[in-house]
mmCIF file of C-alpha atoms in Angstrom:
data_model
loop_
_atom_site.group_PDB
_atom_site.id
_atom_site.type_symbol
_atom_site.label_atom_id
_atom_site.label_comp_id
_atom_site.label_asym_id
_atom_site.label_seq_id
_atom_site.Cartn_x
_atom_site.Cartn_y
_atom_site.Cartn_z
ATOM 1 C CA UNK W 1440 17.405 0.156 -35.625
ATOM 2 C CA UNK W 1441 16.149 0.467 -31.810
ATOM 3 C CA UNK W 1442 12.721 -0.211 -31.557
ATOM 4 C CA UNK W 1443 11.615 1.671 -28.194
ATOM 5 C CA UNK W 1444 11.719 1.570 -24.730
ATOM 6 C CA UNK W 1445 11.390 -2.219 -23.439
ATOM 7 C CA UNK W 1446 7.478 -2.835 -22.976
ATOM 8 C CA UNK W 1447 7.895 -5.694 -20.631
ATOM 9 C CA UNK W 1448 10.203 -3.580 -17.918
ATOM 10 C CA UNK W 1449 7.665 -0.664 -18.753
ATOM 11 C CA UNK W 1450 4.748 -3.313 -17.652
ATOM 12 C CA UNK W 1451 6.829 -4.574 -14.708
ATOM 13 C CA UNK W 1452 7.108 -0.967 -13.139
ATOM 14 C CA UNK W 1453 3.705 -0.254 -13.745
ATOM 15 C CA UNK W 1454 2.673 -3.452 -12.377
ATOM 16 C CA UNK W 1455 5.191 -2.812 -9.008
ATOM 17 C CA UNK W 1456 2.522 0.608 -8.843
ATOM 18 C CA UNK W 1457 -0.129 -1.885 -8.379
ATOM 19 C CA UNK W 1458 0.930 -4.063 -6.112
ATOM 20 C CA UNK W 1459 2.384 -1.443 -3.391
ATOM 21 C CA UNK W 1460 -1.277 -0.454 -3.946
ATOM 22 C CA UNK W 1461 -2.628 -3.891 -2.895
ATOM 23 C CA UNK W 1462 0.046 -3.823 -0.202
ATOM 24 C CA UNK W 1463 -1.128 -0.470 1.341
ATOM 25 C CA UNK W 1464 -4.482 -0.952 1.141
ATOM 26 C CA UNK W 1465 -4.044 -4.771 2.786
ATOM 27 C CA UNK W 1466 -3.083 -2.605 6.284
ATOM 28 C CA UNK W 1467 -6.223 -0.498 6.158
ATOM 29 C CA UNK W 1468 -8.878 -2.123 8.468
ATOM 30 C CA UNK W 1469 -12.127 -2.782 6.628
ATOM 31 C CA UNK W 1470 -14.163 -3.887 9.821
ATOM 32 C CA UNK W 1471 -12.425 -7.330 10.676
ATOM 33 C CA UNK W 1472 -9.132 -8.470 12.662
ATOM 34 C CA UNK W 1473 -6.410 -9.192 9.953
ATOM 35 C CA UNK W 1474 -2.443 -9.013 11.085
ATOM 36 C CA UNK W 1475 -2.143 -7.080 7.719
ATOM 37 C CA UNK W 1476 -3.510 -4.356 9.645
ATOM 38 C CA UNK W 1477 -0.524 -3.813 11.852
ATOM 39 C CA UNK W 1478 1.906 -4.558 8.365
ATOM 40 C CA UNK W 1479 2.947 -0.902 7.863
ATOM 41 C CA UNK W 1480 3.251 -0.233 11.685
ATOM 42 C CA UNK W 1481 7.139 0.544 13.032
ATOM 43 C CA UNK W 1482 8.834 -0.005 15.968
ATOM 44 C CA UNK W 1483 11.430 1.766 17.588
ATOM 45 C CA UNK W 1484 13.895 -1.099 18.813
ATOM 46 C CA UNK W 1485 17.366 -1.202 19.231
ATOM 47 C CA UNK W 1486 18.227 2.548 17.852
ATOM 48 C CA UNK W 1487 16.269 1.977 14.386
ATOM 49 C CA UNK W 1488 12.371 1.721 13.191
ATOM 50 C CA UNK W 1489 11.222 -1.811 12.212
ATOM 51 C CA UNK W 1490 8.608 -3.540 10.932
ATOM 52 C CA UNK W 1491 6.457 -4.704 13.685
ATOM 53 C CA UNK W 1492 6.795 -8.339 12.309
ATOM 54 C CA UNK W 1493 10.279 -8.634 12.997
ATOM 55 C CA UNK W 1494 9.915 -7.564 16.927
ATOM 56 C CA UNK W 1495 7.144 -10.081 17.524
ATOM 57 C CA UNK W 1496 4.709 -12.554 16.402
ATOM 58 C CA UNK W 1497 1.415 -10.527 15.144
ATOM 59 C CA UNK W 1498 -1.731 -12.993 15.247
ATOM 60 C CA UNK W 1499 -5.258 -12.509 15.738
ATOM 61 C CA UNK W 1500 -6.919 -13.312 18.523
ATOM 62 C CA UNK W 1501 -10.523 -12.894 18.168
ATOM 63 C CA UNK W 1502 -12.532 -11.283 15.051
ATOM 64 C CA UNK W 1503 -12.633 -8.105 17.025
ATOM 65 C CA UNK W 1504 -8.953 -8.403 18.592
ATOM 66 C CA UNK W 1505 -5.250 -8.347 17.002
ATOM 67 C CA UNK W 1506 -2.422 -9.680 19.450
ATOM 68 C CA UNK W 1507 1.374 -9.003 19.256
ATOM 69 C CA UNK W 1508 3.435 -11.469 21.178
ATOM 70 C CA UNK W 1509 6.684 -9.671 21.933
ATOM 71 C CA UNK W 1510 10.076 -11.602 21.989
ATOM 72 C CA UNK W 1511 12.135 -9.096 24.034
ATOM 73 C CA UNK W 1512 10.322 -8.271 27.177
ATOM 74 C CA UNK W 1513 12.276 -4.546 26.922
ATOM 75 C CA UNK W 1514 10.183 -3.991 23.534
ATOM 76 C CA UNK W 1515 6.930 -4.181 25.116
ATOM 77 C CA UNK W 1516 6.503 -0.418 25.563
ATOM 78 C CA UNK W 1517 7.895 1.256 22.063
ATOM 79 C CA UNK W 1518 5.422 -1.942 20.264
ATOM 80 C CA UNK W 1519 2.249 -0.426 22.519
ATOM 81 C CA UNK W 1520 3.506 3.318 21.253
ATOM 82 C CA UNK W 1521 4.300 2.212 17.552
ATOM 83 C CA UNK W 1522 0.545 0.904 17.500
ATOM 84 C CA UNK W 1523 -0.792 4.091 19.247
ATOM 85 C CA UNK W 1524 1.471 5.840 17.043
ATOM 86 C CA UNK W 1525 0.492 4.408 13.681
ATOM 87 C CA UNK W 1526 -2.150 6.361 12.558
ATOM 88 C CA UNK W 1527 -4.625 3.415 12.257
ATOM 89 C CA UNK W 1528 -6.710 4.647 15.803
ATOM 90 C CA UNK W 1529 -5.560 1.697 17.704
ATOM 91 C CA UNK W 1530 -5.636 1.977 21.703
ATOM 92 C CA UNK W 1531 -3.564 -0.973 22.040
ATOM 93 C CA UNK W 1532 -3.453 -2.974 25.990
ATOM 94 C CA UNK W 1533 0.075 -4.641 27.790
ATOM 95 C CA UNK W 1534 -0.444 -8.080 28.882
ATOM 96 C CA UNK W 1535 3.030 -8.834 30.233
ATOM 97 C CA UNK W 1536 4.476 -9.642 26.893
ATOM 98 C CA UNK W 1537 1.359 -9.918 24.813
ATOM 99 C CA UNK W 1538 0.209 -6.543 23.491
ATOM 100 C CA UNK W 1539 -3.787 -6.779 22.507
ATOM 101 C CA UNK W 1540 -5.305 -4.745 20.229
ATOM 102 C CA UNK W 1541 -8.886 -4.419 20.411
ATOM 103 C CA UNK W 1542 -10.368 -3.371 16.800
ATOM 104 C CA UNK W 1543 -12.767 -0.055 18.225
ATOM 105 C CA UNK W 1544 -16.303 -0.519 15.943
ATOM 106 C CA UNK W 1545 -16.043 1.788 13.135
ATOM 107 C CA UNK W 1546 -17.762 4.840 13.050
ATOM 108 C CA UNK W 1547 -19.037 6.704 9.466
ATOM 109 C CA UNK W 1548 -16.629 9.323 10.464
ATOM 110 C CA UNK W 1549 -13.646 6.738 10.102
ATOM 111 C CA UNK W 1550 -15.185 4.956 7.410
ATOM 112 C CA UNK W 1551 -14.963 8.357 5.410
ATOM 113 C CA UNK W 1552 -11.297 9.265 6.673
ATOM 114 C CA UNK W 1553 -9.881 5.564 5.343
ATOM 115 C CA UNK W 1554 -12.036 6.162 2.299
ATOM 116 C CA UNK W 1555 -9.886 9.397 2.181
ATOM 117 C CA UNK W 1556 -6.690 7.607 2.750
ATOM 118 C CA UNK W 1557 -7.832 4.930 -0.623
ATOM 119 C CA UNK W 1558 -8.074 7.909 -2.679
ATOM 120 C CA UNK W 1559 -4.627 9.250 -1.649
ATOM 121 C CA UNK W 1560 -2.889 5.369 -1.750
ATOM 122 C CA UNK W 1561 -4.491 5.036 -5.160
ATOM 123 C CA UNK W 1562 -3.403 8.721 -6.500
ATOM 124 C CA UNK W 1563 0.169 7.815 -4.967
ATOM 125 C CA UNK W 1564 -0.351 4.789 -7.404
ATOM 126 C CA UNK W 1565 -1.519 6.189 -10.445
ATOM 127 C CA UNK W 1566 1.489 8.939 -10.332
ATOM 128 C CA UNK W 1567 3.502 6.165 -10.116
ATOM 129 C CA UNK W 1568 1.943 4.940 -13.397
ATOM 130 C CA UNK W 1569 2.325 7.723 -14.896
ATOM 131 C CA UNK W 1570 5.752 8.442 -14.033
ATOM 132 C CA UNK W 1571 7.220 5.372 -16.074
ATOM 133 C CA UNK W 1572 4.881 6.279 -19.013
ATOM 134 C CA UNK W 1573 6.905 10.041 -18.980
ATOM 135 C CA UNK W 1574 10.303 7.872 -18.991
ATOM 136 C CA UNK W 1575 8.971 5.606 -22.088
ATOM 137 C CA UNK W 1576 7.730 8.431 -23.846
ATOM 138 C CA UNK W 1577 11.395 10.111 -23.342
ATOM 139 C CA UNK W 1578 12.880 7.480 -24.404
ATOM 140 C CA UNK W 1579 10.962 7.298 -27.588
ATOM 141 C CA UNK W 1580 11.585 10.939 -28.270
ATOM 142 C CA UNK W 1581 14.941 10.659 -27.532
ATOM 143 C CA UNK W 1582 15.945 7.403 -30.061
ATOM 144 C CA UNK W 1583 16.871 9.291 -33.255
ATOM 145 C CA UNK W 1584 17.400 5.859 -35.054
ATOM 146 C CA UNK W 1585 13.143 5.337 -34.408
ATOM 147 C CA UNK W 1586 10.996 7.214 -37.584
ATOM 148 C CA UNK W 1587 8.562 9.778 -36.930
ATOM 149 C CA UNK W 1588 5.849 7.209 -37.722
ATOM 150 C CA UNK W 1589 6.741 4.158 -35.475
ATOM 151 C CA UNK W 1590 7.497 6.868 -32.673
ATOM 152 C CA UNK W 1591 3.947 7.828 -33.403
ATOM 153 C CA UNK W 1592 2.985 3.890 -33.156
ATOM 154 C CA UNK W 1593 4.994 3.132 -30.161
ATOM 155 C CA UNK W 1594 3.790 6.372 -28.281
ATOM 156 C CA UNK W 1595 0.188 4.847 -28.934
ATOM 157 C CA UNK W 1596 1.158 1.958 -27.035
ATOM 158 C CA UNK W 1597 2.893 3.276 -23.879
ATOM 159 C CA UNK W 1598 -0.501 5.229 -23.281
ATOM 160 C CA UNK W 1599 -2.546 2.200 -23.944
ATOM 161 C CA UNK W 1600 -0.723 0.397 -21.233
ATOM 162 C CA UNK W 1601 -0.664 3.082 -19.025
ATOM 163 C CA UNK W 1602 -4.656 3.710 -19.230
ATOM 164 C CA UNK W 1603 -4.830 -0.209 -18.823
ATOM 165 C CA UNK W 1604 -2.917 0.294 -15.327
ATOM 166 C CA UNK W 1605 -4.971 3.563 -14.298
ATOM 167 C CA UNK W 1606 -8.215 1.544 -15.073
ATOM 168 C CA UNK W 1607 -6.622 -1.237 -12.790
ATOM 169 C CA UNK W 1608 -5.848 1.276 -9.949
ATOM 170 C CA UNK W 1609 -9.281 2.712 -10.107
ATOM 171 C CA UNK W 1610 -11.165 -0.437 -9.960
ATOM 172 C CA UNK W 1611 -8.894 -1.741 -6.961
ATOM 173 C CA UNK W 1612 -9.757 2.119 -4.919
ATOM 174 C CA UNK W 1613 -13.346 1.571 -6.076
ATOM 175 C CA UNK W 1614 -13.273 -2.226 -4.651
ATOM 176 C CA UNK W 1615 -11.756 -1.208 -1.530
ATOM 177 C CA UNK W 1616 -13.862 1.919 -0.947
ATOM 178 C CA UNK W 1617 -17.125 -0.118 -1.014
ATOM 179 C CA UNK W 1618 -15.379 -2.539 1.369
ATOM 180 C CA UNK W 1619 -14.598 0.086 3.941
ATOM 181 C CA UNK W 1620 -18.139 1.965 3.678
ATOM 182 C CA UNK W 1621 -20.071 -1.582 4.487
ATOM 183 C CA UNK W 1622 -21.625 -1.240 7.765
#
């Protein structure tokens, strides 16, 4: 007799939801210089798009300034446009090989847009979630050899760990929303 889909992989999918969540919301700029900022920025070198990381060293120079020191002196330019390009509102400034990126103050009108963008990260995430509860619950349905009862029973559980996630998800959007909205 089968006894279900296999909680623990369930758990571990759920929980790889989560932590892309923690990952995306690490590059969204809550006031201060961090190099996770400039994480989920690409670069156009050498015919493909790569992470920013892996075309120079990303440090921060001041609390107000992020600096990119560029190994290949031919990648300065497409690192400047991959910043200006990102999405994050950067203006970023060449400095030979060095690219600087001043952090502008942020206005309420930005503060509201990233809150936007934690809502949509955290919606991405809890679709995740509740993608790999559809593929437990089909997987319960679909074991013959599992009675009616214990399908019941084992149903029970895949929600309870998927509302345990969803509550997680929410708390980390809340968390990060009151971060962002901090003047």
């Amino acid at each position: 007799m089968s006894d279900g889909p296999d909680f623990k992989k369930l758990e571990s999918r759920m929980d790889g939801a989560i932590d892309s969540l923690k990952k995306e919301f690490s590059g969204l700029r809550s006031g201060r210089a961090s190099t996770n900022l400039l994480e989920p920025v690409t670069v156009n070198a050498y015919g493909s798009d790569m992470p920013i990381n892996q075309v120079g060293t990303v440090g921060v120079a001041d609390s107000r300034t992020l600096s990119v020191n560029v190994w290949d002196k031919g990648l300065v330019g497409a690192v400047e446009k991959g910043i200006r390009d990102s999405g994050l509102g950067l203006n970023p400034i060449t400095d030979g090989q060095v690219v600087r990126v001043p952090l502008p103050q942020m206005t309420e009108e930005r503060r509201k847009d990233l809150a936007k963008m934690v809502g949509k990260y955290a919606e991405a995430a809890k679709v995740a979630i509740r993608n790999v509860r559809r593929d437990g619950m089909e997987d319960i349905k679909a074991d013959d050899s599992i009675p009616e009862d214990d399908k019941k029973r084992l149903q029970d559980r895949v929600q309870k760990l998927t509302d345990e996630k969803v509550k997680s998800a929410e708390e980390l959007q809340a968390k990060k929303e009151e971060e962002i909205m901090q003047v």
